[in-house]
Short mmCIF file of C-alpha atoms in Angstrom, two decimals:
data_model
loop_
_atom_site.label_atom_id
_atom_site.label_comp_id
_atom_site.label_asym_id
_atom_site.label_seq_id
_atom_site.Cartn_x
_atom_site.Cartn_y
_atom_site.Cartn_z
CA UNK A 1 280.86 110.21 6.22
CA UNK A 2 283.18 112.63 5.65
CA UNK A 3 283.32 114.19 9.01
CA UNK A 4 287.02 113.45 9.96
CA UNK A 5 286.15 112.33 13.64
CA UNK A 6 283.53 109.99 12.42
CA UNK A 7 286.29 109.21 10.32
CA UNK A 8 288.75 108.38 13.21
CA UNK A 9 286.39 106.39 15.03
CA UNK A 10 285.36 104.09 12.29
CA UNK A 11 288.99 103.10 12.04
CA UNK A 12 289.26 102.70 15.52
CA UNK A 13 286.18 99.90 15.05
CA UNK A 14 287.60 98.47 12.49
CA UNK A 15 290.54 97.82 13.78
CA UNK A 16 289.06 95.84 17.17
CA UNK A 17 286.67 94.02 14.53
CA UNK A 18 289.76 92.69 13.48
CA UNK A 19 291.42 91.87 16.44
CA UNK A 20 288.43 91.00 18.01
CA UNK A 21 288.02 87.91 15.78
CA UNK A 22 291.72 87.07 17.10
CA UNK A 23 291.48 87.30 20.20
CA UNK A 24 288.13 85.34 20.32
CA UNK A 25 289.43 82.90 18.31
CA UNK A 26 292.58 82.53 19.49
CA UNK A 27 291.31 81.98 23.38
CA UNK A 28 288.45 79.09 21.80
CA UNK A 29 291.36 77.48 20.31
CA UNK A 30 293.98 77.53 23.40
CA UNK A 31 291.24 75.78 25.06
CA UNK A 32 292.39 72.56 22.95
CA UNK A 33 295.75 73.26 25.08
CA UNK A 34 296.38 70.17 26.75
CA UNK A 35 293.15 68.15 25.26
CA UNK A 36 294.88 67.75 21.60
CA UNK A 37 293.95 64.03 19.98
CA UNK A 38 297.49 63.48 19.75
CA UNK A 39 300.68 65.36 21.36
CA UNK A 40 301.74 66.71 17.86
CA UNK A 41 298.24 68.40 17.42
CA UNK A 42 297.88 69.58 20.42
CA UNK A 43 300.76 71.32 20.02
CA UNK A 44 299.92 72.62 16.50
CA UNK A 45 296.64 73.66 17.49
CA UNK A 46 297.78 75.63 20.60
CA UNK A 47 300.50 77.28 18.14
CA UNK A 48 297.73 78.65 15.93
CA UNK A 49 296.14 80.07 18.95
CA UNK A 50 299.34 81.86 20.14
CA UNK A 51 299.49 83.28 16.54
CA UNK A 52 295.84 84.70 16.98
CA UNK A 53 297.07 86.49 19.70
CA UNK A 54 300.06 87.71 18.85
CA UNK A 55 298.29 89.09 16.24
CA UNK A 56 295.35 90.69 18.58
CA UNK A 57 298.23 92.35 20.55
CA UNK A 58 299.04 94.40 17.71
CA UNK A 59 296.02 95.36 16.70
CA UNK A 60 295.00 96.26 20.55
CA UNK A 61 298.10 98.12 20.71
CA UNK A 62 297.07 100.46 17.43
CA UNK A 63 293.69 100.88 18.99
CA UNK A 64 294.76 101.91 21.90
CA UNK A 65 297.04 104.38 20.04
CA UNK A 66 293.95 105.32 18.20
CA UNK A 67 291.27 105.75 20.66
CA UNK A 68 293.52 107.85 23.33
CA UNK A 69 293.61 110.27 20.18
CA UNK A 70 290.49 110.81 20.82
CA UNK A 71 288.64 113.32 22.63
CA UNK A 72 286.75 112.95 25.53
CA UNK A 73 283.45 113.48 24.48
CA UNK A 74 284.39 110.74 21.35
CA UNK A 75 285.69 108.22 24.33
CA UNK A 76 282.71 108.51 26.84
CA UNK A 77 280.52 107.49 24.30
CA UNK A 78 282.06 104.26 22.23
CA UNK A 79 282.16 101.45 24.91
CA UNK A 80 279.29 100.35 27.41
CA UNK A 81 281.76 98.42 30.21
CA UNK A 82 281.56 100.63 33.21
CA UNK A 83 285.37 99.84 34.35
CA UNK A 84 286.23 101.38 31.37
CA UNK A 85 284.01 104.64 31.74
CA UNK A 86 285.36 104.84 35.03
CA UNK A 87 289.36 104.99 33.61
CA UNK A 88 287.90 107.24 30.90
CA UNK A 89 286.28 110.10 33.58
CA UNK A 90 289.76 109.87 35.04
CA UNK A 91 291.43 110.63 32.23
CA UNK A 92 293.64 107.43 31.83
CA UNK A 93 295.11 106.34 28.52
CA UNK A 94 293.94 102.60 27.43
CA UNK A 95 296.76 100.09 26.46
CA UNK A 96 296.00 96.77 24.95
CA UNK A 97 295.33 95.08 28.20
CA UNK A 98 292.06 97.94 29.37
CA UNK A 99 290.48 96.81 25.85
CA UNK A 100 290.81 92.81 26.03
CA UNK A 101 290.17 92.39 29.36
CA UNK A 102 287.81 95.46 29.97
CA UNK A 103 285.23 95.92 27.57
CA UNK A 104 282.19 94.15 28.12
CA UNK A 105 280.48 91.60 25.68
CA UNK A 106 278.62 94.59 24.08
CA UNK A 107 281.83 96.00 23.03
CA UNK A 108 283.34 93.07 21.23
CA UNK A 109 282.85 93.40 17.34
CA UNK A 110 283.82 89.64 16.67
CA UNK A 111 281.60 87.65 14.47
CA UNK A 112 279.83 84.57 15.60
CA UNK A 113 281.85 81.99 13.68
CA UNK A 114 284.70 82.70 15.91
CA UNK A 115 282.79 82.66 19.57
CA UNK A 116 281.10 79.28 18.64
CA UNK A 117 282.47 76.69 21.16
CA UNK A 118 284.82 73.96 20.34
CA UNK A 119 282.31 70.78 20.59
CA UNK A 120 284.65 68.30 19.04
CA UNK A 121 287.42 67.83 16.88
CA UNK A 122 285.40 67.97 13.68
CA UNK A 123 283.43 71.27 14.97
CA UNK A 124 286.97 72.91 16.07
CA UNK A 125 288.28 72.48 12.31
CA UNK A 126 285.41 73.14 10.66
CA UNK A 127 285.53 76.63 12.46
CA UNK A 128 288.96 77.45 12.19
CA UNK A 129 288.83 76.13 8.15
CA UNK A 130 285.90 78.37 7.30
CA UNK A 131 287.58 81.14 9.38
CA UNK A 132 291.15 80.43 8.16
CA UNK A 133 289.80 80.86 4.05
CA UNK A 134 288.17 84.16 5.02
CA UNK A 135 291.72 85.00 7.15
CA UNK A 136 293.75 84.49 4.49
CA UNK A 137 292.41 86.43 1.69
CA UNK A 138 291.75 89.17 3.70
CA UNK A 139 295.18 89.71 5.15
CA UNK A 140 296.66 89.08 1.36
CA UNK A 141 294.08 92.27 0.65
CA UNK A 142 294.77 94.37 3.80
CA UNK A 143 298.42 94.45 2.93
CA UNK A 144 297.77 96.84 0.41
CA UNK A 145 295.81 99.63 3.21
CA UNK A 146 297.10 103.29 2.78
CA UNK A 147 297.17 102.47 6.71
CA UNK A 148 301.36 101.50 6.96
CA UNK A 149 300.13 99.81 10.48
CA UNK A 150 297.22 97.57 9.23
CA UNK A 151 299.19 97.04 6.14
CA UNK A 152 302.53 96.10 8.57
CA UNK A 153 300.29 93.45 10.84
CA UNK A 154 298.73 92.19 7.76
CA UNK A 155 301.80 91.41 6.08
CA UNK A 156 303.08 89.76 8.87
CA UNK A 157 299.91 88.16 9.88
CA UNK A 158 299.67 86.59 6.50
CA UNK A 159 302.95 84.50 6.96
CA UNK A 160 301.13 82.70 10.14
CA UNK A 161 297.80 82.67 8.50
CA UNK A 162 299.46 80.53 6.11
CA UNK A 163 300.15 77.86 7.96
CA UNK A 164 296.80 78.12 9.59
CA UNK A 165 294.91 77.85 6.17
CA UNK A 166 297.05 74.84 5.29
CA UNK A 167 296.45 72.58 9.05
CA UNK A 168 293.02 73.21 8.34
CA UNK A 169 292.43 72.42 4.91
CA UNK A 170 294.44 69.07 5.87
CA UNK A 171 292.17 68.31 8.40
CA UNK A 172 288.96 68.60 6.26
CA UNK A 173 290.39 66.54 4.12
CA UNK A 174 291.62 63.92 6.14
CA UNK A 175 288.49 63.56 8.44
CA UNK A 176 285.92 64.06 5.11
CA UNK A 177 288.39 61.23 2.89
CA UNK A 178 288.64 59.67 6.08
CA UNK A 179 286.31 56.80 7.79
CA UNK A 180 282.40 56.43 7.51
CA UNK A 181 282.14 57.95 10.94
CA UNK A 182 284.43 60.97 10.43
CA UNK A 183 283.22 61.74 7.04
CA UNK A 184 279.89 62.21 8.60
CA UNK A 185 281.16 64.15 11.15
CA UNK A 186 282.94 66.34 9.33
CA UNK A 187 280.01 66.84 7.39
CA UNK A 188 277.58 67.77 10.15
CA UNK A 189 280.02 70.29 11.63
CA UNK A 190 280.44 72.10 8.29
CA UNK A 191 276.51 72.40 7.96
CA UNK A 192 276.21 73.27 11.68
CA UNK A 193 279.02 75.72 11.17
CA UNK A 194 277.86 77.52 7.98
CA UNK A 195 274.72 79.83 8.83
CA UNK A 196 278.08 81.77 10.93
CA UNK A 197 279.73 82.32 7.25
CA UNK A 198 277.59 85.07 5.74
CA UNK A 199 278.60 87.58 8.40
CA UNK A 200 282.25 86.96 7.73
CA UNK A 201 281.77 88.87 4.34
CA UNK A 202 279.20 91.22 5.22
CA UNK A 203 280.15 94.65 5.06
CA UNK A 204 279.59 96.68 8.60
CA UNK A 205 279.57 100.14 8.66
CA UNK A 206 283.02 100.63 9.34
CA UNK A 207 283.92 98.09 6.67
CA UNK A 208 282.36 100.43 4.26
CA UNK A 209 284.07 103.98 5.73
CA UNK A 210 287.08 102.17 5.50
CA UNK A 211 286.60 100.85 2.27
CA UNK A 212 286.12 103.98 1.18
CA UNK A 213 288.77 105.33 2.91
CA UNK A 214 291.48 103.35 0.96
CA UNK A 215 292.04 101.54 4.57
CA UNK A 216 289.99 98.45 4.53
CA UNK A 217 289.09 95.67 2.53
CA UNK A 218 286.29 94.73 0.06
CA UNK A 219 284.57 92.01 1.69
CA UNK A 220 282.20 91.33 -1.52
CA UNK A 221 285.45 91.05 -3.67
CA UNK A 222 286.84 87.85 -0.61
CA UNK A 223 283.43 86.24 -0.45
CA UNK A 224 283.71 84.81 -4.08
CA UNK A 225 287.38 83.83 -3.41
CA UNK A 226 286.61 82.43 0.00
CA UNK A 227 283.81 80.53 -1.62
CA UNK A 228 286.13 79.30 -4.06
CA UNK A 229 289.00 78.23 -1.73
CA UNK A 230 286.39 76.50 0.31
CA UNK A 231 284.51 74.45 -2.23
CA UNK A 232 287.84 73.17 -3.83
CA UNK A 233 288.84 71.83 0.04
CA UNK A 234 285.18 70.12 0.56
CA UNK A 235 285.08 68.76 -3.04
CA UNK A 236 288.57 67.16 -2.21
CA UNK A 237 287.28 65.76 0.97
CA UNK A 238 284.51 64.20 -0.66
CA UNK A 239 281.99 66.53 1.53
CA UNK A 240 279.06 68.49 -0.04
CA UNK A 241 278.93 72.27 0.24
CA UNK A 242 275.85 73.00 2.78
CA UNK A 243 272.79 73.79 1.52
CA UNK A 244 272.04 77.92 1.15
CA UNK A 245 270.87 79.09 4.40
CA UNK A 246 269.50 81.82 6.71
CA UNK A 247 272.97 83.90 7.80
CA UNK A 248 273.52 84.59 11.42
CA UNK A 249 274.92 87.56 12.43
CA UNK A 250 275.40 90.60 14.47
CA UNK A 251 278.67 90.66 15.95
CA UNK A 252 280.20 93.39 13.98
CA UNK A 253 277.36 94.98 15.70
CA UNK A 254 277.94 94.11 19.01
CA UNK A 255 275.37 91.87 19.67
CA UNK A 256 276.41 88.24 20.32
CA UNK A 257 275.44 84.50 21.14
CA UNK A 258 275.26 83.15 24.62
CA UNK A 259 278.69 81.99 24.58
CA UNK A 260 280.67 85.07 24.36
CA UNK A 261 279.69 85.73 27.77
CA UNK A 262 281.16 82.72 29.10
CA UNK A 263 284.57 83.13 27.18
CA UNK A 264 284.63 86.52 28.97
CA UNK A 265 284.32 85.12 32.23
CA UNK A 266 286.68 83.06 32.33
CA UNK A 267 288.99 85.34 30.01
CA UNK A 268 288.61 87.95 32.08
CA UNK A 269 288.40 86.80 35.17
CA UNK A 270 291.92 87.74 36.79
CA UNK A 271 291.91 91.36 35.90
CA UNK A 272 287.98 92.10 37.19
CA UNK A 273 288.66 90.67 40.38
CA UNK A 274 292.33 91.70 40.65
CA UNK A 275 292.69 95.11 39.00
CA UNK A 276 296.54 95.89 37.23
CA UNK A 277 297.92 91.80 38.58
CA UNK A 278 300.43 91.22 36.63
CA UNK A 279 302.17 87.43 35.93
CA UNK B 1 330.93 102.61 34.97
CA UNK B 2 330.03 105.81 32.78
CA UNK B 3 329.68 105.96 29.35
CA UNK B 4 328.94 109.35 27.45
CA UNK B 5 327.27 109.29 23.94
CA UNK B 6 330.20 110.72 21.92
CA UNK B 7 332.90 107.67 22.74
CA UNK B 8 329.71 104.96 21.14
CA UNK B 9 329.75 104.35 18.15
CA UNK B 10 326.75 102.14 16.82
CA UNK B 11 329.51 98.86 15.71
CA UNK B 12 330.40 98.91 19.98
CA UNK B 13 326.35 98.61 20.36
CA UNK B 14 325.99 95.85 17.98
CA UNK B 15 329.02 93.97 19.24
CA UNK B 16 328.08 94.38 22.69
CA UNK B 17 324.08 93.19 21.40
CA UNK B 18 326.27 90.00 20.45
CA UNK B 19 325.60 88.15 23.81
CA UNK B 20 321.90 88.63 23.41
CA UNK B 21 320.66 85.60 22.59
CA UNK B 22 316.95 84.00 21.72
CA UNK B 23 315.85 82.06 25.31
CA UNK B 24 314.24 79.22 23.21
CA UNK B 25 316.79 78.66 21.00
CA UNK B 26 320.51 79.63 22.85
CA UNK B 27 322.70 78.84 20.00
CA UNK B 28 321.32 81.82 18.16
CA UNK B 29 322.28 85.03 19.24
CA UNK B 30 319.53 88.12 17.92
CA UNK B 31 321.98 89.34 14.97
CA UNK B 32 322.07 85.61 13.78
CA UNK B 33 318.32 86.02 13.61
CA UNK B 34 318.08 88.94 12.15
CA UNK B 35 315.76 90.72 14.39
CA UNK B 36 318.04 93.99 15.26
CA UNK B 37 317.15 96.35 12.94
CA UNK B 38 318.83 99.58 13.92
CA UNK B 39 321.00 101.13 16.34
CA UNK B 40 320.14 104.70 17.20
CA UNK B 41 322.21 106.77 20.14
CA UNK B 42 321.30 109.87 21.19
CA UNK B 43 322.34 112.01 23.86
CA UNK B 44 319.53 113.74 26.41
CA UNK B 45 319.59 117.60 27.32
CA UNK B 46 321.79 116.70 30.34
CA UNK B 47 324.11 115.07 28.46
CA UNK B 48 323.41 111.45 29.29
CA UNK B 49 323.62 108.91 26.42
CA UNK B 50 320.66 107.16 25.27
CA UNK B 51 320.47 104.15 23.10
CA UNK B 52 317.39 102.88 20.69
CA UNK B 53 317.64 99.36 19.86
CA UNK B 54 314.97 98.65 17.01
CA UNK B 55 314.30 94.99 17.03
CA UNK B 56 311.05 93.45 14.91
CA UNK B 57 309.14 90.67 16.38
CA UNK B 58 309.66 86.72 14.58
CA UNK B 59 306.54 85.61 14.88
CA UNK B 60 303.68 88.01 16.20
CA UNK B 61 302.38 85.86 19.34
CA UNK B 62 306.45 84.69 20.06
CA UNK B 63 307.19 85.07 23.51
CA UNK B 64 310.71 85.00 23.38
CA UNK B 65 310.61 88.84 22.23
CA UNK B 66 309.76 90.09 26.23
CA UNK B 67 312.51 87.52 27.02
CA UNK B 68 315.03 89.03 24.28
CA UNK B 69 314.03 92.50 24.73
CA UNK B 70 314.74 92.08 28.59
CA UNK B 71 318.04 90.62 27.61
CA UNK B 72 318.49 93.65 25.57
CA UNK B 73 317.94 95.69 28.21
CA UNK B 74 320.52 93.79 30.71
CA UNK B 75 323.34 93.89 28.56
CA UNK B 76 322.88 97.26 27.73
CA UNK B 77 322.83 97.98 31.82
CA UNK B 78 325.68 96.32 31.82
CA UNK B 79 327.84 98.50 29.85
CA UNK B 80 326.68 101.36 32.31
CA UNK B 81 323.28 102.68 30.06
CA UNK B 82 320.63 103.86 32.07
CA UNK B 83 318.68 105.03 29.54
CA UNK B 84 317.61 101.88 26.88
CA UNK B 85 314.57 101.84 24.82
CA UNK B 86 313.92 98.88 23.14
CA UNK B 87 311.42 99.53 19.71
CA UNK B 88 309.20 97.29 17.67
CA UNK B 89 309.35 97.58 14.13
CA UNK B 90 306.35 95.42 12.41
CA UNK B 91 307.73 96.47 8.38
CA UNK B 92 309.24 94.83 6.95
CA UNK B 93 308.28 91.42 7.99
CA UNK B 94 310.95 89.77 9.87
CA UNK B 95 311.96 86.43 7.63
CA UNK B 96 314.45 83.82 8.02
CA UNK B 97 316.50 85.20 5.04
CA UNK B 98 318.30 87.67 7.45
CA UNK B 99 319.75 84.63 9.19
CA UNK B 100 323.36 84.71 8.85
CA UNK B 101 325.09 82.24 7.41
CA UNK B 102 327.25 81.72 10.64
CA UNK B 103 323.53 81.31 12.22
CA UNK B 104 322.52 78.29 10.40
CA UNK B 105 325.67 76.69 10.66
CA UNK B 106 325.08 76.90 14.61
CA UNK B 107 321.88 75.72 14.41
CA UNK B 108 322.86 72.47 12.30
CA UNK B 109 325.52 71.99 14.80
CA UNK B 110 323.07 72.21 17.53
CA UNK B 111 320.78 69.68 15.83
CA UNK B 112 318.32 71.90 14.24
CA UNK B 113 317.66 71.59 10.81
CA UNK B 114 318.30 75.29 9.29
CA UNK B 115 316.10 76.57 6.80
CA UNK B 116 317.10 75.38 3.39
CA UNK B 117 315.87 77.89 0.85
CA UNK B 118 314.66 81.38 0.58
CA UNK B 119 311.12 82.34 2.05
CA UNK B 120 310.80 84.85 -0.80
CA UNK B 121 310.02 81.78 -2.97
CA UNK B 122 306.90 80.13 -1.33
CA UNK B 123 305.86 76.80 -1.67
CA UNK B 124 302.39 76.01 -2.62
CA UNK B 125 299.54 75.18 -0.72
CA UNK B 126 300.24 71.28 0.22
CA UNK B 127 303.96 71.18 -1.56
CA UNK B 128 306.55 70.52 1.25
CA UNK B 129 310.42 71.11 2.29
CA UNK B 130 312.70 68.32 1.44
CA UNK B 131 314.81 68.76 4.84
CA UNK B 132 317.61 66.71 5.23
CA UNK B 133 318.70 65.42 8.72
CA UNK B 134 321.11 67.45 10.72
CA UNK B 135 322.46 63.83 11.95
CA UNK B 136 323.23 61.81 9.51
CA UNK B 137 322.10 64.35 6.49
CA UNK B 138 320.19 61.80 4.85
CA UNK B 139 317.03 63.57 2.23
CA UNK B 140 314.93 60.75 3.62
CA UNK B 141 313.02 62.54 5.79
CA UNK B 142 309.22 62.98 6.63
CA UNK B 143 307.11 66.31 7.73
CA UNK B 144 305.43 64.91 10.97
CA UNK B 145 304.06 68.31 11.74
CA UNK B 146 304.24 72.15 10.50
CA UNK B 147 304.39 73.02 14.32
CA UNK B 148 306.51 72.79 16.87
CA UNK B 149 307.91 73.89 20.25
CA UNK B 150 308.37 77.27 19.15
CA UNK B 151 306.09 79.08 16.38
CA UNK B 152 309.45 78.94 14.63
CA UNK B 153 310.16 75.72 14.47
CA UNK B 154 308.18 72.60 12.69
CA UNK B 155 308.67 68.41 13.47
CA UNK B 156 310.39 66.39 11.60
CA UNK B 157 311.76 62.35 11.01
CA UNK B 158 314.21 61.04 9.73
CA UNK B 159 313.66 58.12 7.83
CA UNK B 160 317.07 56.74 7.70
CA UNK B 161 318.35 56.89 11.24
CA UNK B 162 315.02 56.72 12.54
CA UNK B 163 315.73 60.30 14.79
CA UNK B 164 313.27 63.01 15.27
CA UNK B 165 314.43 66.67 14.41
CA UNK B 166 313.27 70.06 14.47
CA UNK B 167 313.42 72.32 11.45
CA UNK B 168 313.67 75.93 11.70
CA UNK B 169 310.77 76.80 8.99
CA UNK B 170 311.48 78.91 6.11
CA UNK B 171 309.90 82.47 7.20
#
């Protein structure tokens, strides 16, 4: 743990945990774009998703940084994609672009909450509210990194999250307080959604390096104030907090549900089959 | 045109960085926003001037910072620079209390409700701005929705002359 290269590659993880959960996120909810209930949710939701990945650029762009301080025998072995093997025997440098639309489903270090697909209305808050809760406290923490560039994208981060954390929470309420038929809808997507929640506080290995480190955040320290956050939004909807439950996980791992594949696909797409296009 | 490093002086940048202004929102030039941070020149071994514009992004996912840093770029170009880098600086957090004064007067003008109080102060989790109409600045207005057009910007109504507005959001 203290080796200094371990050291530089569990911050490298850590930091595409993070903006792996953006990006993932933020793609699941730009699929709204153009399907909104109304015009002026449409257009809020599709605003949230452009914040998710303005915030993934960043934190792609400090990975990059990161991993092409690496050395070579550190690079070959972190990602499975072979297109990015192949720039790595070459000797390129990554950029932000090489690790969104490169790595292969293996590499992603997302959790599952995130990749789940949008279903309906009800199932696309639900998500985003049980995300947004976890978002929020952990930017407020992250702020306070010894790592000035986490701390920097936190900070900022935390301004958009805040709006996020507040569309949500309306929504819950609204839908839950709402009509016979959305309260039990609302309902059934936060139970379906809720095995995903364990793994959002569930310390990986790089969670703990960088814990120790004075880099990352305490996830056991958010889980009681994400719990708290959460149950004061359900009580005011009039829903019932889900029962306890058998946690899902593994994406911190790299090991994912079906559907990640298919967001990959389609994400991307344009630069498999058209190496470098630009638009 | 040639321009060497020792005749610029860092107020010529800025003023010439004046015509710069935000694609979404063209009242607003970039100082009125707030985003240039610093103005560094330099000169290269050969003697050729080179100018660092620092700029920090509004909101993270805004595209109107490749737009402005392009414009950035041009107007530079077209004071004879060849050599323009254009920097991001994430710390501290751009906010809408570096708008200038002149900025929000602009934006009322242009039918924009400016922000109305300092983002230092936030409100709490479902308390809300009382924005009054840039029409007909009645205080009878209604939130329709935090967003907007632009990640800046959220949706308002006026309840007394029955328009919609925008409201640049306090940062």
């Amino acid at each position: 743990m203290t080796n200094s290269k371990n050291m530089s590659i569990q911050k490298l993880l850590y930091t595409l945990q993070i903006a792996d959960n953006a990006l993932i996120l933020g793609h699941r909810i730009s699929e709204w774009c153009g399907h909104g209930p109304v015009l002026e949710q449409d257009i809020a939701i599709t605003n949230t998703a452009l914040d998710h990945l303005g915030q993934a650029r960043s934190l792609y762009q400090y990975a990059a940084t990161q991993f092409n301080a690496l050395n070579q025998e550190e690079k070959k072995g972190l990602f499975v994609s072979s297109a990015l093997q192949s720039l790595i025997a070459q000797g390129k440098l990554l950029d932000e672009d090489d690790l969104a639309y490169l790595r292969d489903g293996w590499d992603f270090r997302n959790v599952w909450l995130v990749e789940q697909p949008n279903k309906d209305w009800a199932y696309t808050v639900a998500r985003s509210f049980l995300y947004d809760c976890f978002n929020y406290f952990f930017y407020t923490e992250l702020r306070n990194s010894k790592d000035e560039t986490l701390a920097a994208i936190a900070e900022k981060s935390l301004k958009e999250v805040t709006y996020h954390i507040r569309w949500s929470s309306e929504w819950v309420i609204r839908l839950g307080d709402g009509t016979e038929e959305s309260h039990k809808r609302m309902q059934q997507a936060i139970n379906d959604r809720w095995a995903y929640t364990g793994e959002l506080v569930k310390m990986s290995e790089a969670d703990t390096a960088m814990l120790a480190e004075g880099v990352g955040v305490d996830l056991n320290a958010i889980a009681s104030q994400w719990q708290e956050r959460v149950a004061s939004v359900i009580e005011e909807a009039t829903l019932t907090i889900p029962q306890d439950t058998w946690m899902q996980e593994g994406g911190k791992e790299g090991r994912h549900t079906e559907h990640l594949g298919y967001i990959l696909a389609e994400l991307q797409f344009m630069q498999r089959a058209y190496p470098n296009m630009e638009w | 045109m040639s321009t060497t490093a020792r005749n610029i002086s860092k107020e010529q940048v800025y003023e010439w960085l004046s015509s710069v202004t935000d694609p979404e929102v063209p009242v607003l030039t970039i100082q009125d926003l707030g985003i240039v941070r610093d103005v560094l020149i330099d000169t290269t071994d050969n003697g050729v001037p080179e100018v660092t514009v620092v700029i920090t992004p509004t909101y993270s996912g805004c595209p109107a910072m490749d737009a402005i840093a392009m414009g950035i770029r041009m107007a530079l170009i077209g004071k004879g620079f060849r050599n323009i880098k254009v920097e991001h600086r994430l710390s501290p957090a751009w906010t809408t209390d570096w708008m200038s004064e002149e900025g929000k007067r602009k934006l009322e003008q242009y039918g924009i409700a400016p922000p109305i109080r300092k983002a230092v102060n936030p409100l709490g989790l479902f308390e809300e701005d009382n924005v009054p109409c840039p029409r007909c600045h009645s205080t009878d207005t209604m939130l329709v929705s935090q967003f907007g057009p632009t990640s800046c910007k959220a949706l308002y109504k006026c309840q007394s002359c029955h328009e919609p507005f925008e409201h640049f959001k306090c940062h």
